[in-house]
């Protein structure tokens, strides 16, 4: 049977793979997973609509969209300020990914902490809540005042998961930055400040089992097989131990747009491209 994956979602605090047609399957740590890509990778379309050209897209891109669908998908996105009339309440947050690696961002209040789990934030805390454009201005003001970015590369996030400091140290760094943010004048005039409550995802992600990363899957190819035991998951990433004992990371955004079959079915199996890291290397994963 052939399936098309819609990606990884964090539903109810656990990682779930969703599939076209509404099927979903929770991913339990310690479970063996495996699949093989078939044919060509096709554009996934934009905002719930299929790509009219069913365009073939690169196996290395995480977006799985052709140029036109990517443009249409971004037109009305919050990230691109394409929805200024969005009436929902938004929250501004501080997200911690590793030592000295904190970003400021916004998410719709109704989503709770889902956005933080999707990004792979190990620890986070809320700063304020209010209208979208006020939240966006606050994100910019605090990012500049605190000297923190609004984006952190996925490669850096992955590398930081190895050898994390303890939960108390993580919380202390978020709390210190929260204190500095509260001292920045002006932004609290348009947003309602939120008392600090640090949330930690290390246990939810299973990061206590991540002691090394030997390589990162960089693409799927026709016939390419990925198989291994799931040890942890964070953001879109699955941490797997393959049959050869290698600790690999698979970004599940790479599997969208492919038709997939269970690993072992059929006769053609091809090795997927993997960036192999030298012993001890924890940077430049991509």
Tab-separated table of C-alpha atoms in Angstrom:
chain	number	residue	atom	x	y	z
A	1	UNK	CA	0.000	0.000	0.000
A	2	UNK	CA	1.261	3.490	-0.913
A	3	UNK	CA	0.830	6.493	1.408
A	4	UNK	CA	1.638	10.194	1.095
A	5	UNK	CA	2.835	11.777	4.319
A	6	UNK	CA	1.606	15.195	5.446
A	7	UNK	CA	4.433	15.609	7.954
A	8	UNK	CA	4.966	15.468	11.703
A	9	UNK	CA	2.500	17.120	14.092
A	10	UNK	CA	2.617	17.526	17.843
A	11	UNK	CA	-0.857	16.495	18.961
A	12	UNK	CA	-1.612	16.313	22.666
A	13	UNK	CA	2.077	16.641	23.468
A	14	UNK	CA	3.266	13.645	21.416
A	15	UNK	CA	4.709	13.275	17.907
A	16	UNK	CA	2.217	12.088	15.293
A	17	UNK	CA	2.757	11.415	11.590
A	18	UNK	CA	-0.233	12.539	9.534
A	19	UNK	CA	-1.104	11.153	6.111
A	20	UNK	CA	-3.194	12.345	3.202
A	21	UNK	CA	-6.775	11.182	3.661
A	22	UNK	CA	-6.872	11.895	7.391
A	23	UNK	CA	-4.955	8.902	8.752
A	24	UNK	CA	-2.575	9.617	11.637
A	25	UNK	CA	-0.226	7.491	13.682
A	26	UNK	CA	1.434	8.287	16.999
A	27	UNK	CA	5.182	7.615	17.178
A	28	UNK	CA	6.291	5.858	20.329
A	29	UNK	CA	9.913	6.034	21.451
A	30	UNK	CA	11.635	2.673	21.182
A	31	UNK	CA	9.513	1.725	18.181
A	32	UNK	CA	11.038	0.619	14.873
A	33	UNK	CA	9.918	2.626	11.876
A	34	UNK	CA	10.803	2.249	8.225
A	35	UNK	CA	9.651	3.306	4.780
A	36	UNK	CA	10.792	3.484	1.178
A	37	UNK	CA	10.219	6.359	-1.256
A	38	UNK	CA	8.666	5.557	-4.618
A	39	UNK	CA	8.708	7.481	-7.898
A	40	UNK	CA	9.132	11.257	-7.945
A	41	UNK	CA	8.551	13.857	-5.277
A	42	UNK	CA	5.550	16.029	-6.163
A	43	UNK	CA	4.558	19.494	-4.949
A	44	UNK	CA	2.155	19.353	-1.977
A	45	UNK	CA	0.214	22.446	-3.093
A	46	UNK	CA	-0.766	25.501	-1.081
A	47	UNK	CA	-3.216	26.071	1.790
A	48	UNK	CA	-5.032	22.783	1.389
A	49	UNK	CA	-5.263	22.992	-2.397
A	50	UNK	CA	-3.360	20.563	-4.647
A	51	UNK	CA	-0.723	21.808	-7.042
A	52	UNK	CA	-2.474	22.159	-10.445
A	53	UNK	CA	0.736	21.196	-12.260
A	54	UNK	CA	1.635	18.302	-9.913
A	55	UNK	CA	5.133	19.703	-10.290
A	56	UNK	CA	8.188	17.593	-9.514
A	57	UNK	CA	10.248	19.183	-6.714
A	58	UNK	CA	13.741	18.630	-5.347
A	59	UNK	CA	14.303	15.825	-2.863
A	60	UNK	CA	16.513	18.101	-0.755
A	61	UNK	CA	14.082	20.940	-0.083
A	62	UNK	CA	12.099	20.962	3.177
A	63	UNK	CA	9.172	22.915	1.707
A	64	UNK	CA	8.035	20.336	-0.897
A	65	UNK	CA	6.422	23.125	-2.938
A	66	UNK	CA	7.027	24.441	-6.429
A	67	UNK	CA	7.795	28.150	-6.777
A	68	UNK	CA	4.212	29.199	-7.509
A	69	UNK	CA	2.655	27.182	-4.669
A	70	UNK	CA	5.304	28.435	-2.248
A	71	UNK	CA	4.424	32.010	-3.190
A	72	UNK	CA	0.680	31.395	-2.773
A	73	UNK	CA	1.206	29.667	0.571
A	74	UNK	CA	3.109	32.657	1.927
A	75	UNK	CA	0.742	35.374	0.675
A	76	UNK	CA	-1.632	35.077	3.634
A	77	UNK	CA	0.815	33.813	6.232
A	78	UNK	CA	1.314	35.490	9.598
A	79	UNK	CA	5.077	35.084	9.232
A	80	UNK	CA	5.015	37.249	6.105
A	81	UNK	CA	2.633	39.786	7.682
A	82	UNK	CA	0.071	38.721	5.104
A	83	UNK	CA	-2.853	38.650	7.562
A	84	UNK	CA	-2.842	42.009	9.417
A	85	UNK	CA	-6.619	41.792	10.019
A	86	UNK	CA	-6.335	38.506	11.945
A	87	UNK	CA	-8.587	39.065	14.975
A	88	UNK	CA	-7.143	36.273	17.112
A	89	UNK	CA	-5.181	36.893	20.305
A	90	UNK	CA	-1.442	36.311	19.904
A	91	UNK	CA	1.294	35.581	22.408
A	92	UNK	CA	4.947	36.613	22.386
A	93	UNK	CA	7.376	34.012	23.713
A	94	UNK	CA	11.025	33.334	24.483
A	95	UNK	CA	12.175	29.946	23.165
A	96	UNK	CA	15.417	28.274	24.350
A	97	UNK	CA	17.207	25.750	22.095
A	98	UNK	CA	20.663	25.586	23.675
A	99	UNK	CA	23.177	27.601	25.679
A	100	UNK	CA	23.055	31.177	24.416
A	101	UNK	CA	20.542	30.134	21.780
A	102	UNK	CA	17.241	31.911	22.476
A	103	UNK	CA	14.759	33.483	20.076
A	104	UNK	CA	11.722	35.698	20.454
A	105	UNK	CA	8.595	34.842	18.469
A	106	UNK	CA	4.803	34.954	18.306
A	107	UNK	CA	2.040	32.372	18.030
A	108	UNK	CA	-1.748	32.389	18.155
A	109	UNK	CA	-2.889	31.972	21.756
A	110	UNK	CA	-5.386	29.271	20.763
A	111	UNK	CA	-2.492	27.029	19.699
A	112	UNK	CA	-1.005	26.950	23.174
A	113	UNK	CA	2.502	25.486	23.152
A	114	UNK	CA	2.094	23.550	19.883
A	115	UNK	CA	4.148	26.080	17.920
A	116	UNK	CA	7.015	25.728	20.385
A	117	UNK	CA	7.022	21.937	20.059
A	118	UNK	CA	6.912	22.249	16.255
A	119	UNK	CA	10.046	24.407	16.388
A	120	UNK	CA	11.850	22.036	18.720
A	121	UNK	CA	12.091	24.532	21.595
A	122	UNK	CA	13.582	22.701	24.570
A	123	UNK	CA	12.371	25.339	27.042
A	124	UNK	CA	10.151	28.394	26.708
A	125	UNK	CA	8.216	31.076	28.561
A	126	UNK	CA	5.502	33.565	27.594
A	127	UNK	CA	6.088	37.331	27.648
A	128	UNK	CA	2.793	38.955	26.660
A	129	UNK	CA	-0.509	38.630	24.834
A	130	UNK	CA	-2.640	40.856	22.590
A	131	UNK	CA	-3.513	41.727	18.955
A	132	UNK	CA	-1.413	40.383	16.102
A	133	UNK	CA	0.256	43.575	14.937
A	134	UNK	CA	1.045	44.657	18.513
A	135	UNK	CA	2.598	41.242	19.104
A	136	UNK	CA	4.597	41.551	15.895
A	137	UNK	CA	5.914	45.011	16.879
A	138	UNK	CA	6.835	43.681	20.316
A	139	UNK	CA	8.694	40.768	18.737
A	140	UNK	CA	10.773	43.238	16.717
A	141	UNK	CA	11.368	45.646	19.606
A	142	UNK	CA	12.452	42.934	22.037
A	143	UNK	CA	14.545	41.123	19.461
A	144	UNK	CA	16.543	44.310	18.887
A	145	UNK	CA	16.710	45.330	22.560
A	146	UNK	CA	17.760	41.882	23.797
A	147	UNK	CA	20.002	41.059	20.856
A	148	UNK	CA	18.186	37.808	20.069
A	149	UNK	CA	16.991	36.596	16.651
A	150	UNK	CA	13.516	35.627	15.452
A	151	UNK	CA	14.927	32.545	13.706
A	152	UNK	CA	17.527	29.908	14.571
A	153	UNK	CA	18.806	27.482	11.906
A	154	UNK	CA	17.651	23.885	12.307
A	155	UNK	CA	21.253	22.649	12.094
A	156	UNK	CA	22.125	24.672	15.191
A	157	UNK	CA	19.049	23.396	17.045
A	158	UNK	CA	19.982	19.791	16.293
A	159	UNK	CA	23.574	20.218	17.365
A	160	UNK	CA	22.519	21.801	20.675
A	161	UNK	CA	20.476	18.732	21.691
A	162	UNK	CA	23.644	16.788	22.452
A	163	UNK	CA	25.001	17.513	25.925
A	164	UNK	CA	22.222	19.821	27.114
A	165	UNK	CA	22.651	21.521	30.498
A	166	UNK	CA	20.228	20.576	33.264
A	167	UNK	CA	16.629	21.742	33.460
A	168	UNK	CA	17.403	24.286	36.205
A	169	UNK	CA	20.111	25.906	34.077
A	170	UNK	CA	17.799	26.043	31.068
A	171	UNK	CA	15.048	27.659	33.121
A	172	UNK	CA	17.481	30.155	34.646
A	173	UNK	CA	18.577	31.391	31.220
A	174	UNK	CA	14.971	31.913	30.124
A	175	UNK	CA	14.140	33.654	33.420
A	176	UNK	CA	17.117	35.998	33.099
A	177	UNK	CA	16.095	37.015	29.582
A	178	UNK	CA	12.480	37.407	30.712
A	179	UNK	CA	13.663	39.877	33.380
A	180	UNK	CA	15.578	41.873	30.788
A	181	UNK	CA	12.556	41.885	28.474
A	182	UNK	CA	10.268	43.213	31.180
A	183	UNK	CA	12.674	46.107	31.696
A	184	UNK	CA	12.451	47.215	28.051
A	185	UNK	CA	10.173	50.280	28.006
A	186	UNK	CA	7.105	50.776	25.851
A	187	UNK	CA	6.014	47.352	24.625
A	188	UNK	CA	3.776	46.642	27.629
A	189	UNK	CA	1.638	49.651	26.630
A	190	UNK	CA	0.127	47.666	23.754
A	191	UNK	CA	0.370	44.096	25.077
A	192	UNK	CA	-0.686	42.512	28.353
A	193	UNK	CA	2.434	41.142	30.101
A	194	UNK	CA	2.239	37.502	31.187
A	195	UNK	CA	3.801	36.176	34.385
A	196	UNK	CA	6.731	33.860	33.779
A	197	UNK	CA	6.068	30.106	33.821
A	198	UNK	CA	8.907	28.153	32.277
A	199	UNK	CA	7.868	25.058	30.305
A	200	UNK	CA	10.445	22.346	29.549
A	201	UNK	CA	10.111	19.856	26.661
A	202	UNK	CA	13.222	17.720	27.195
A	203	UNK	CA	11.230	14.778	28.562
A	204	UNK	CA	8.444	15.139	25.964
A	205	UNK	CA	11.060	15.109	23.204
A	206	UNK	CA	13.004	12.211	24.748
A	207	UNK	CA	16.238	14.208	24.654
A	208	UNK	CA	17.775	12.269	27.527
A	209	UNK	CA	18.431	9.531	24.952
A	210	UNK	CA	20.252	11.814	22.506
A	211	UNK	CA	23.943	11.390	23.335
A	212	UNK	CA	25.362	11.805	19.837
A	213	UNK	CA	24.452	12.497	16.210
A	214	UNK	CA	26.427	10.529	13.637
A	215	UNK	CA	24.688	11.864	10.552
A	216	UNK	CA	21.697	13.639	9.050
A	217	UNK	CA	19.527	12.431	6.173
A	218	UNK	CA	19.739	15.162	3.542
A	219	UNK	CA	17.259	13.871	0.940
A	220	UNK	CA	15.055	11.000	-0.133
A	221	UNK	CA	15.467	9.382	-3.555
A	222	UNK	CA	13.392	6.944	-5.571
A	223	UNK	CA	13.820	3.581	-3.851
A	224	UNK	CA	15.549	5.214	-0.901
A	225	UNK	CA	14.874	3.452	2.400
A	226	UNK	CA	14.942	4.911	5.912
A	227	UNK	CA	14.755	2.446	8.773
A	228	UNK	CA	15.601	2.629	12.460
A	229	UNK	CA	14.512	2.693	16.097
A	230	UNK	CA	13.002	5.985	17.202
A	231	UNK	CA	14.816	7.345	20.255
A	232	UNK	CA	13.638	10.969	20.336
A	233	UNK	CA	11.733	13.617	18.364
A	234	UNK	CA	11.920	17.403	18.442
A	235	UNK	CA	10.279	19.875	16.096
A	236	UNK	CA	10.123	18.145	12.694
A	237	UNK	CA	13.094	15.894	13.482
A	238	UNK	CA	13.144	12.188	14.268
A	239	UNK	CA	16.233	10.802	16.015
A	240	UNK	CA	16.788	7.220	14.859
A	241	UNK	CA	19.315	4.462	15.471
A	242	UNK	CA	19.671	2.633	12.158
A	243	UNK	CA	20.324	-1.119	11.808
A	244	UNK	CA	24.059	-0.389	11.644
A	245	UNK	CA	24.002	1.428	14.987
A	246	UNK	CA	24.352	4.950	13.600
A	247	UNK	CA	22.479	7.749	15.369
A	248	UNK	CA	20.780	9.629	12.530
A	249	UNK	CA	18.398	12.561	12.297
A	250	UNK	CA	15.570	12.642	9.752
A	251	UNK	CA	13.791	15.937	9.129
A	252	UNK	CA	10.244	14.759	8.376
A	253	UNK	CA	9.696	17.753	6.112
A	254	UNK	CA	11.862	15.840	3.624
A	255	UNK	CA	9.332	13.012	3.328
A	256	UNK	CA	6.344	15.172	2.364
A	257	UNK	CA	5.464	14.998	-1.330
A	258	UNK	CA	6.751	11.434	-1.696
A	259	UNK	CA	4.752	8.270	-2.104
A	260	UNK	CA	5.922	5.899	0.621
A	261	UNK	CA	5.650	2.159	1.151
A	262	UNK	CA	6.663	0.054	4.123
A	263	UNK	CA	10.398	-0.645	4.208
A	264	UNK	CA	11.151	-4.085	2.863
A	265	UNK	CA	8.250	-4.259	0.414
A	266	UNK	CA	9.184	-4.542	-3.252
A	267	UNK	CA	12.699	-5.322	-4.463
A	268	UNK	CA	14.437	-2.003	-5.116
A	269	UNK	CA	16.217	-0.357	-2.212
A	270	UNK	CA	18.633	2.551	-2.562
A	271	UNK	CA	20.734	4.218	0.102
A	272	UNK	CA	19.470	7.714	0.961
A	273	UNK	CA	22.009	10.576	1.052
A	274	UNK	CA	23.337	11.178	4.562
A	275	UNK	CA	25.713	13.861	5.776
A	276	UNK	CA	28.079	11.881	8.001
A	277	UNK	CA	29.630	13.759	10.902
A	278	UNK	CA	33.154	13.128	12.117
A	279	UNK	CA	33.397	11.863	15.721
A	280	UNK	CA	32.548	14.618	18.169
A	281	UNK	CA	31.352	17.056	15.518
A	282	UNK	CA	28.095	18.762	16.467
A	283	UNK	CA	27.968	21.656	14.017
A	284	UNK	CA	27.091	22.099	10.377
A	285	UNK	CA	24.662	19.198	10.350
A	286	UNK	CA	23.210	20.344	7.091
